[in-house]
Every structure is written in structure tokens, then in C-alpha cells.
């Protein structure tokens, strides 16, 4: 029976770094991976077939990727058929496979319905770092006229809290999934990965996947991922408590992963 690992995290949260690690460890992540870009020079490690599916679902629901409010997608028959074909092919050809796309945060329960045994690696990053990185990327896109309509990029300046609301919406959806399926969820922060947390070892211990252990130092490039952690400007003060609560809940999940590895280390002594 085939096994699946979904890597889920908000935009600019370190999912590309983690998937670079998983790719090196032997996890199949797709037949046609999204090419590298200035914002991800080592690659996105996103399966374009799944990425395009998620984009289409958003379009059919009158949305772009800038989802900043709780979102319950309507999945129509063509969507189910495409998802079914994706699952059927990968299950037939791979004993273990996975995928990553930040948009999957919005569709976790749908994928869990299709893949009831799927495991989820939840990757999170501090809201200040994520939103700063996202804004910097979008400003480069806007002024360089690289891809996409400028009106999309301008929204980050026309709506000052847009990136924060997006971070909150995506991570709240992940927390809902983690609370519903705690045994199928493992959470790691980008800080943990940067500090050398053995992600592959934790995954193997949690679910027995048998991936090749690769230390994060083999793929981590400090020139690509930096730590800012400055003060976060907020226009809507009512967001403060919600954001803090979401961050603390994510950190509690990350501590559980750290504790699992610490217990395993002690047991081997």
C-alpha cells in the first residue's frame, strides 16, 4: 500500500527548504517540478500538476492565492476527477510520495478525504519573518514586472494587514487539521530546521517511512533564508491577540516534535 506525506505551510515559511531536504532523502515530490526563481534559487519543489489544480479550484471559487479570510472551497466534479487521477497515478507508481504547495493549507480536509492515511508535515515560520519575506518578494515582482498582474502585488500596500491576515488564515487552517488528526501531523518551524533539527529522523521515527537521513546543513543556504524578527506593524489592533494565539499554538506543536527527538536520544543512551 502506498504512503503519502503532504508538506503544508504558509508562503515564505520554509517549505521549499524542507522539501529540498526531503527530495535529497528520497521522497518523490512530483513529475514536473516548478522551476527555480529569484525568490527560491534552489527550487520550489512544487508539483506543477497539483499547483495548477489548486489554482483552478481557487479561480472557480472566485479567489486568488491571496486568501485572507476563512475559506470553505466548493469542490465540483471536475476537481474531484483531477484529484482522483493524481492520486491513482502516484499510488500506482510510488510506495511513498508527497507534494508541497502553500495553497494546500486551504484544502487539507479535502486531501485527507481522498488520502485517509496521509501524513502531514506542518512547516511554520514567525509571522514577522513570513510577512516581511512575502512583501519583499512581491515588491520585486511588482517593480521588475516579472510575472502576474500588478494589481495583485499592489494589494499588499493597499491593504496593510493583508499578509498578516493571510498568515493567520493559512495557519489557523493547519491548526484545525492538526487538532483533528494529531497522530497524522508533525510540526516543525523554520527556526528549528535552521538550527539543525533532524527533520528526516523525526519523520522516520513518527511514521516509519525509511527515508535516507540528510542533515539540514546539507541544503540550508543562509544567503537565501534570513531571520528578521523585527517589530511587526499592524493597522487592525484586533488582530494582535489572534495572531499571538495562533503563534503560541504552533510553537506548542513544534515543542512536541522536539520532545519526541529528545526522548528518542535519551532512550538510545
mmCIF file of C-alpha atoms in Angstrom:
data_model
loop_
_atom_site.group_PDB
_atom_site.id
_atom_site.type_symbol
_atom_site.label_atom_id
_atom_site.label_comp_id
_atom_site.label_asym_id
_atom_site.label_seq_id
_atom_site.Cartn_x
_atom_site.Cartn_y
_atom_site.Cartn_z
ATOM 1 C CA UNK A 1 0.000 0.000 0.000
ATOM 2 C CA UNK A 2 1.286 3.443 -0.947
ATOM 3 C CA UNK A 3 2.028 6.066 1.719
ATOM 4 C CA UNK A 4 1.808 9.829 1.336
ATOM 5 C CA UNK A 5 3.382 12.856 3.006
ATOM 6 C CA UNK A 6 1.874 16.294 2.475
ATOM 7 C CA UNK A 7 4.141 19.249 3.286
ATOM 8 C CA UNK A 8 1.964 22.186 4.294
ATOM 9 C CA UNK A 9 2.939 25.686 5.308
ATOM 10 C CA UNK A 10 2.150 29.297 4.522
ATOM 11 C CA UNK A 11 4.008 31.137 1.765
ATOM 12 C CA UNK A 12 7.609 32.029 2.684
ATOM 13 C CA UNK A 13 7.624 29.683 5.672
ATOM 14 C CA UNK A 14 10.439 27.347 4.653
ATOM 15 C CA UNK A 15 8.515 24.615 2.848
ATOM 16 C CA UNK A 16 10.861 24.794 -0.151
ATOM 17 C CA UNK A 17 13.886 24.279 2.089
ATOM 18 C CA UNK A 18 12.219 21.351 3.845
ATOM 19 C CA UNK A 19 11.191 19.777 0.537
ATOM 20 C CA UNK A 20 14.707 20.188 -0.815
ATOM 21 C CA UNK A 21 15.761 18.135 2.189
ATOM 22 C CA UNK A 22 13.021 15.543 1.611
ATOM 23 C CA UNK A 23 13.920 15.313 -2.071
ATOM 24 C CA UNK A 24 17.513 14.552 -1.117
ATOM 25 C CA UNK A 25 16.207 11.980 1.363
ATOM 26 C CA UNK A 26 14.402 10.096 -1.397
ATOM 27 C CA UNK A 27 10.814 11.367 -1.275
ATOM 28 C CA UNK A 28 9.100 11.592 -4.669
ATOM 29 C CA UNK A 29 7.584 15.081 -4.926
ATOM 30 C CA UNK A 30 6.252 15.205 -8.472
ATOM 31 C CA UNK A 31 6.792 14.504 -12.148
ATOM 32 C CA UNK A 32 7.175 18.126 -13.221
ATOM 33 C CA UNK A 33 8.529 20.416 -10.512
ATOM 34 C CA UNK A 34 8.146 24.179 -10.644
ATOM 35 C CA UNK A 35 11.332 25.854 -11.813
ATOM 36 C CA UNK A 36 13.591 27.897 -9.564
ATOM 37 C CA UNK A 37 13.058 31.652 -9.307
ATOM 38 C CA UNK A 38 14.829 34.646 -7.796
ATOM 39 C CA UNK A 39 12.915 34.088 -4.551
ATOM 40 C CA UNK A 40 13.694 30.352 -4.493
ATOM 41 C CA UNK A 41 17.000 29.914 -6.350
ATOM 42 C CA UNK A 42 17.324 26.264 -5.283
ATOM 43 C CA UNK A 43 13.841 25.397 -6.493
ATOM 44 C CA UNK A 44 10.284 25.343 -5.162
ATOM 45 C CA UNK A 45 9.884 21.543 -5.232
ATOM 46 C CA UNK A 46 6.222 22.015 -6.138
ATOM 47 C CA UNK A 47 4.434 19.556 -8.415
ATOM 48 C CA UNK A 48 3.000 21.740 -11.204
ATOM 49 C CA UNK A 49 0.088 19.349 -11.733
ATOM 50 C CA UNK A 50 -1.075 19.798 -8.144
ATOM 51 C CA UNK A 51 -0.192 23.506 -8.141
ATOM 52 C CA UNK A 52 -2.340 24.092 -11.241
ATOM 53 C CA UNK A 53 -5.190 22.110 -9.703
ATOM 54 C CA UNK A 54 -5.146 24.289 -6.595
ATOM 55 C CA UNK A 55 -5.029 27.432 -8.713
ATOM 56 C CA UNK A 56 -8.045 26.265 -10.708
ATOM 57 C CA UNK A 57 -10.044 25.472 -7.582
ATOM 58 C CA UNK A 58 -9.334 28.964 -6.267
ATOM 59 C CA UNK A 59 -10.339 30.575 -9.577
ATOM 60 C CA UNK A 60 -13.546 28.535 -9.709
ATOM 61 C CA UNK A 61 -14.321 29.782 -6.201
ATOM 62 C CA UNK A 62 -13.716 33.406 -7.171
ATOM 63 C CA UNK A 63 -10.402 33.581 -5.312
ATOM 64 C CA UNK A 64 -6.742 34.273 -5.993
ATOM 65 C CA UNK A 65 -3.916 32.935 -3.850
ATOM 66 C CA UNK A 66 -4.367 35.962 -1.574
ATOM 67 C CA UNK A 67 -6.906 34.233 0.677
ATOM 68 C CA UNK A 68 -7.092 36.241 3.894
ATOM 69 C CA UNK A 69 -10.381 35.100 5.427
ATOM 70 C CA UNK A 70 -11.659 31.662 6.491
ATOM 71 C CA UNK A 71 -12.369 29.824 3.258
ATOM 72 C CA UNK A 72 -14.552 26.793 2.576
ATOM 73 C CA UNK A 73 -13.960 25.797 -1.059
ATOM 74 C CA UNK A 74 -16.642 24.298 -3.256
ATOM 75 C CA UNK A 75 -15.204 21.241 -4.998
ATOM 76 C CA UNK A 76 -17.026 20.354 -8.209
ATOM 77 C CA UNK A 77 -16.915 17.076 -10.103
ATOM 78 C CA UNK A 78 -14.058 18.052 -12.487
ATOM 79 C CA UNK A 79 -11.916 18.896 -9.445
ATOM 80 C CA UNK A 80 -12.628 15.515 -7.848
ATOM 81 C CA UNK A 81 -11.782 13.773 -11.108
ATOM 82 C CA UNK A 82 -8.441 15.576 -11.451
ATOM 83 C CA UNK A 83 -7.551 14.862 -7.850
ATOM 84 C CA UNK A 84 -8.515 11.228 -8.290
ATOM 85 C CA UNK A 85 -6.238 10.865 -11.319
ATOM 86 C CA UNK A 86 -3.355 12.474 -9.444
ATOM 87 C CA UNK A 87 -3.763 10.093 -6.526
ATOM 88 C CA UNK A 88 -4.299 6.999 -8.673
ATOM 89 C CA UNK A 89 -1.161 7.502 -10.760
ATOM 90 C CA UNK A 90 1.130 8.247 -7.833
ATOM 91 C CA UNK A 91 -0.223 5.426 -5.713
ATOM 92 C CA UNK A 92 0.334 3.027 -8.589
ATOM 93 C CA UNK A 93 3.901 4.127 -9.293
ATOM 94 C CA UNK A 94 5.334 5.019 -5.869
ATOM 95 C CA UNK A 95 5.349 3.307 -2.492
ATOM 96 C CA UNK A 96 5.940 6.685 -0.856
ATOM 97 C CA UNK A 97 5.191 10.037 -2.418
ATOM 98 C CA UNK A 98 4.353 13.543 -1.361
ATOM 99 C CA UNK A 99 3.744 17.069 -2.516
ATOM 100 C CA UNK A 100 4.051 20.646 -1.386
ATOM 101 C CA UNK A 101 2.160 23.817 -2.223
ATOM 102 C CA UNK A 102 1.350 26.652 0.199
ATOM 103 C CA UNK A 103 -2.214 26.665 -1.157
ATOM 104 C CA UNK A 104 -2.743 23.174 0.230
ATOM 105 C CA UNK A 105 -3.276 24.784 3.653
ATOM 106 C CA UNK A 106 -6.718 25.733 2.343
ATOM 107 C CA UNK A 107 -7.550 22.222 1.132
ATOM 108 C CA UNK A 108 -6.240 19.954 3.884
ATOM 109 C CA UNK A 109 -9.534 18.290 4.765
ATOM 110 C CA UNK A 110 -10.277 17.627 1.103
ATOM 111 C CA UNK A 111 -6.961 15.863 0.553
ATOM 112 C CA UNK A 112 -7.423 13.940 3.790
ATOM 113 C CA UNK A 113 -10.761 12.712 2.460
ATOM 114 C CA UNK A 114 -9.021 11.394 -0.656
ATOM 115 C CA UNK A 115 -5.947 10.149 1.223
ATOM 116 C CA UNK A 116 -7.213 8.988 4.636
ATOM 117 C CA UNK A 117 -3.810 7.581 5.624
ATOM 118 C CA UNK A 118 -1.789 10.606 4.500
ATOM 119 C CA UNK A 119 0.633 12.195 6.955
ATOM 120 C CA UNK A 120 1.260 15.916 7.163
ATOM 121 C CA UNK A 121 4.487 17.758 7.873
ATOM 122 C CA UNK A 122 3.383 21.181 9.053
ATOM 123 C CA UNK A 123 6.061 23.831 8.493
ATOM 124 C CA UNK A 124 5.613 27.208 10.158
ATOM 125 C CA UNK A 125 7.506 30.456 10.495
ATOM 126 C CA UNK A 126 7.127 33.529 12.689
ATOM 127 C CA UNK A 127 4.586 35.928 11.214
ATOM 128 C CA UNK A 128 7.046 38.827 11.180
ATOM 129 C CA UNK A 129 9.545 36.881 9.076
ATOM 130 C CA UNK A 130 6.947 35.367 6.733
ATOM 131 C CA UNK A 131 5.136 38.605 6.000
ATOM 132 C CA UNK A 132 8.356 40.567 5.551
ATOM 133 C CA UNK A 133 9.703 37.963 3.130
ATOM 134 C CA UNK A 134 6.406 37.865 1.251
ATOM 135 C CA UNK A 135 6.268 41.638 0.934
ATOM 136 C CA UNK A 136 9.856 41.790 -0.274
ATOM 137 C CA UNK A 137 9.160 39.141 -2.904
ATOM 138 C CA UNK A 138 6.027 40.888 -4.120
ATOM 139 C CA UNK A 139 7.748 44.276 -4.329
ATOM 140 C CA UNK A 140 10.445 42.721 -6.506
ATOM 141 C CA UNK A 141 7.759 41.150 -8.698
ATOM 142 C CA UNK A 142 5.920 44.461 -8.973
ATOM 143 C CA UNK A 143 8.855 46.691 -9.840
ATOM 144 C CA UNK A 144 10.571 44.136 -12.073
ATOM 145 C CA UNK A 145 7.321 43.244 -13.854
ATOM 146 C CA UNK A 146 8.324 39.577 -13.703
ATOM 147 C CA UNK A 147 5.060 37.634 -13.617
ATOM 148 C CA UNK A 148 1.404 38.124 -12.873
ATOM 149 C CA UNK A 149 -0.886 41.176 -12.828
ATOM 150 C CA UNK A 150 0.428 44.229 -10.927
ATOM 151 C CA UNK A 151 -2.959 44.692 -9.211
ATOM 152 C CA UNK A 152 -2.302 41.500 -7.234
ATOM 153 C CA UNK A 153 1.025 42.781 -5.944
ATOM 154 C CA UNK A 154 -0.328 46.254 -5.167
ATOM 155 C CA UNK A 155 -2.833 44.782 -2.732
ATOM 156 C CA UNK A 156 -0.042 44.269 -0.202
ATOM 157 C CA UNK A 157 0.356 48.047 0.005
ATOM 158 C CA UNK A 158 -3.288 48.971 -0.469
ATOM 159 C CA UNK A 159 -4.286 46.596 2.366
ATOM 160 C CA UNK A 160 -1.565 46.961 5.040
ATOM 161 C CA UNK A 161 -2.610 43.881 7.049
ATOM 162 C CA UNK A 162 -3.189 41.608 4.049
ATOM 163 C CA UNK A 163 -0.092 39.455 4.562
ATOM 164 C CA UNK A 164 -0.837 39.121 8.283
ATOM 165 C CA UNK A 165 -4.419 38.066 7.604
ATOM 166 C CA UNK A 166 -3.177 35.543 5.067
ATOM 167 C CA UNK A 167 -0.673 34.133 7.568
ATOM 168 C CA UNK A 168 -3.440 33.851 10.143
ATOM 169 C CA UNK A 169 -5.933 32.206 7.772
ATOM 170 C CA UNK A 170 -3.496 29.602 6.456
ATOM 171 C CA UNK A 171 -2.007 28.707 9.828
ATOM 172 C CA UNK A 172 -5.382 28.558 11.553
ATOM 173 C CA UNK A 173 -6.470 26.048 8.906
ATOM 174 C CA UNK A 174 -3.353 23.981 9.618
ATOM 175 C CA UNK A 175 -4.001 24.086 13.351
ATOM 176 C CA UNK A 176 -7.562 22.877 12.788
ATOM 177 C CA UNK A 177 -6.186 19.935 10.831
ATOM 178 C CA UNK A 178 -3.536 19.185 13.455
ATOM 179 C CA UNK A 179 -6.109 19.172 16.241
ATOM 180 C CA UNK A 180 -8.369 16.874 14.238
ATOM 181 C CA UNK A 181 -5.594 14.471 13.206
ATOM 182 C CA UNK A 182 -2.847 14.783 15.848
ATOM 183 C CA UNK A 183 -1.354 11.357 15.106
ATOM 184 C CA UNK A 184 -1.008 12.236 11.427
ATOM 185 C CA UNK A 185 0.653 15.619 11.959
ATOM 186 C CA UNK A 186 4.247 16.584 12.748
ATOM 187 C CA UNK A 187 5.101 20.277 13.087
ATOM 188 C CA UNK A 188 8.485 21.934 12.640
ATOM 189 C CA UNK A 189 9.382 25.609 12.497
ATOM 190 C CA UNK A 190 11.837 27.102 10.054
ATOM 191 C CA UNK A 191 13.892 28.171 13.080
ATOM 192 C CA UNK A 192 14.137 24.529 14.157
ATOM 193 C CA UNK A 193 15.351 23.463 10.717
ATOM 194 C CA UNK A 194 17.884 26.289 10.561
ATOM 195 C CA UNK A 195 19.172 25.266 13.986
ATOM 196 C CA UNK A 196 19.753 21.702 12.800
ATOM 197 C CA UNK A 197 16.631 19.864 13.964
ATOM 198 C CA UNK A 198 16.782 16.363 12.384
ATOM 199 C CA UNK A 199 13.602 16.602 10.320
ATOM 200 C CA UNK A 200 14.077 13.347 8.431
ATOM 201 C CA UNK A 201 14.845 11.416 11.605
ATOM 202 C CA UNK A 202 11.717 12.821 13.244
ATOM 203 C CA UNK A 203 9.571 11.836 10.253
ATOM 204 C CA UNK A 204 11.009 8.327 10.174
ATOM 205 C CA UNK A 205 10.508 7.909 13.902
ATOM 206 C CA UNK A 206 6.948 9.207 13.769
ATOM 207 C CA UNK A 207 5.757 7.199 10.775
ATOM 208 C CA UNK A 208 8.445 4.671 9.859
ATOM 209 C CA UNK A 209 8.967 5.939 6.320
ATOM 210 C CA UNK A 210 12.579 4.832 5.970
ATOM 211 C CA UNK A 211 13.793 7.978 4.214
ATOM 212 C CA UNK A 212 17.535 8.494 3.919
ATOM 213 C CA UNK A 213 18.657 10.727 6.751
ATOM 214 C CA UNK A 214 20.050 14.015 5.459
ATOM 215 C CA UNK A 215 21.115 16.741 7.913
ATOM 216 C CA UNK A 216 19.612 20.186 7.273
ATOM 217 C CA UNK A 217 23.117 21.624 6.939
ATOM 218 C CA UNK A 218 23.422 19.803 3.606
ATOM 219 C CA UNK A 219 20.788 22.013 1.983
ATOM 220 C CA UNK A 220 20.440 25.123 4.158
ATOM 221 C CA UNK A 221 21.690 28.278 2.441
ATOM 222 C CA UNK A 222 21.822 31.260 4.847
ATOM 223 C CA UNK A 223 22.050 33.628 1.877
ATOM 224 C CA UNK A 224 18.544 32.628 0.800
ATOM 225 C CA UNK A 225 16.757 32.396 4.152
ATOM 226 C CA UNK A 226 17.409 35.043 6.769
ATOM 227 C CA UNK A 227 15.947 35.839 10.163
ATOM 228 C CA UNK A 228 14.490 39.281 10.614
ATOM 229 C CA UNK A 229 12.170 39.035 13.620
ATOM 230 C CA UNK A 230 11.637 42.782 13.835
ATOM 231 C CA UNK A 231 8.613 44.636 15.123
ATOM 232 C CA UNK A 232 5.509 43.899 13.084
ATOM 233 C CA UNK A 233 3.395 46.907 12.069
ATOM 234 C CA UNK A 234 -0.332 46.206 12.479
ATOM 235 C CA UNK A 235 -3.136 48.532 11.407
ATOM 236 C CA UNK A 236 -6.007 46.488 12.855
ATOM 237 C CA UNK A 237 -5.170 46.082 16.535
ATOM 238 C CA UNK A 238 -7.857 43.428 16.940
ATOM 239 C CA UNK A 239 -5.556 41.024 15.094
ATOM 240 C CA UNK A 240 -2.887 41.087 17.796
ATOM 241 C CA UNK A 241 -4.402 38.580 20.217
ATOM 242 C CA UNK A 242 -5.475 36.242 17.407
ATOM 243 C CA UNK A 243 -2.033 36.225 15.830
ATOM 244 C CA UNK A 244 -0.316 35.698 19.167
ATOM 245 C CA UNK A 245 -2.654 32.817 19.991
ATOM 246 C CA UNK A 246 -2.007 31.145 16.649
ATOM 247 C CA UNK A 247 1.745 31.566 17.027
ATOM 248 C CA UNK A 248 1.751 30.083 20.523
ATOM 249 C CA UNK A 249 -0.319 27.112 19.322
ATOM 250 C CA UNK A 250 2.151 26.470 16.501
ATOM 251 C CA UNK A 251 5.059 26.665 18.916
ATOM 252 C CA UNK A 252 3.438 24.094 21.177
ATOM 253 C CA UNK A 253 3.253 21.695 18.245
ATOM 254 C CA UNK A 254 6.895 22.347 17.418
ATOM 255 C CA UNK A 255 7.890 21.634 21.019
ATOM 256 C CA UNK A 256 6.164 18.264 20.777
ATOM 257 C CA UNK A 257 8.371 17.337 17.818
ATOM 258 C CA UNK A 258 11.487 18.430 19.698
ATOM 259 C CA UNK A 259 10.430 16.409 22.716
ATOM 260 C CA UNK A 260 9.957 13.302 20.565
ATOM 261 C CA UNK A 261 13.544 13.507 19.330
ATOM 262 C CA UNK A 262 14.888 14.242 22.815
ATOM 263 C CA UNK A 263 13.125 11.177 24.204
ATOM 264 C CA UNK A 264 14.487 9.020 21.398
ATOM 265 C CA UNK A 265 18.013 10.298 22.056
ATOM 266 C CA UNK A 266 17.747 9.527 25.768
ATOM 267 C CA UNK A 267 16.373 6.049 25.051
ATOM 268 C CA UNK A 268 19.411 5.182 22.900
ATOM 269 C CA UNK A 269 21.882 6.050 25.662
#
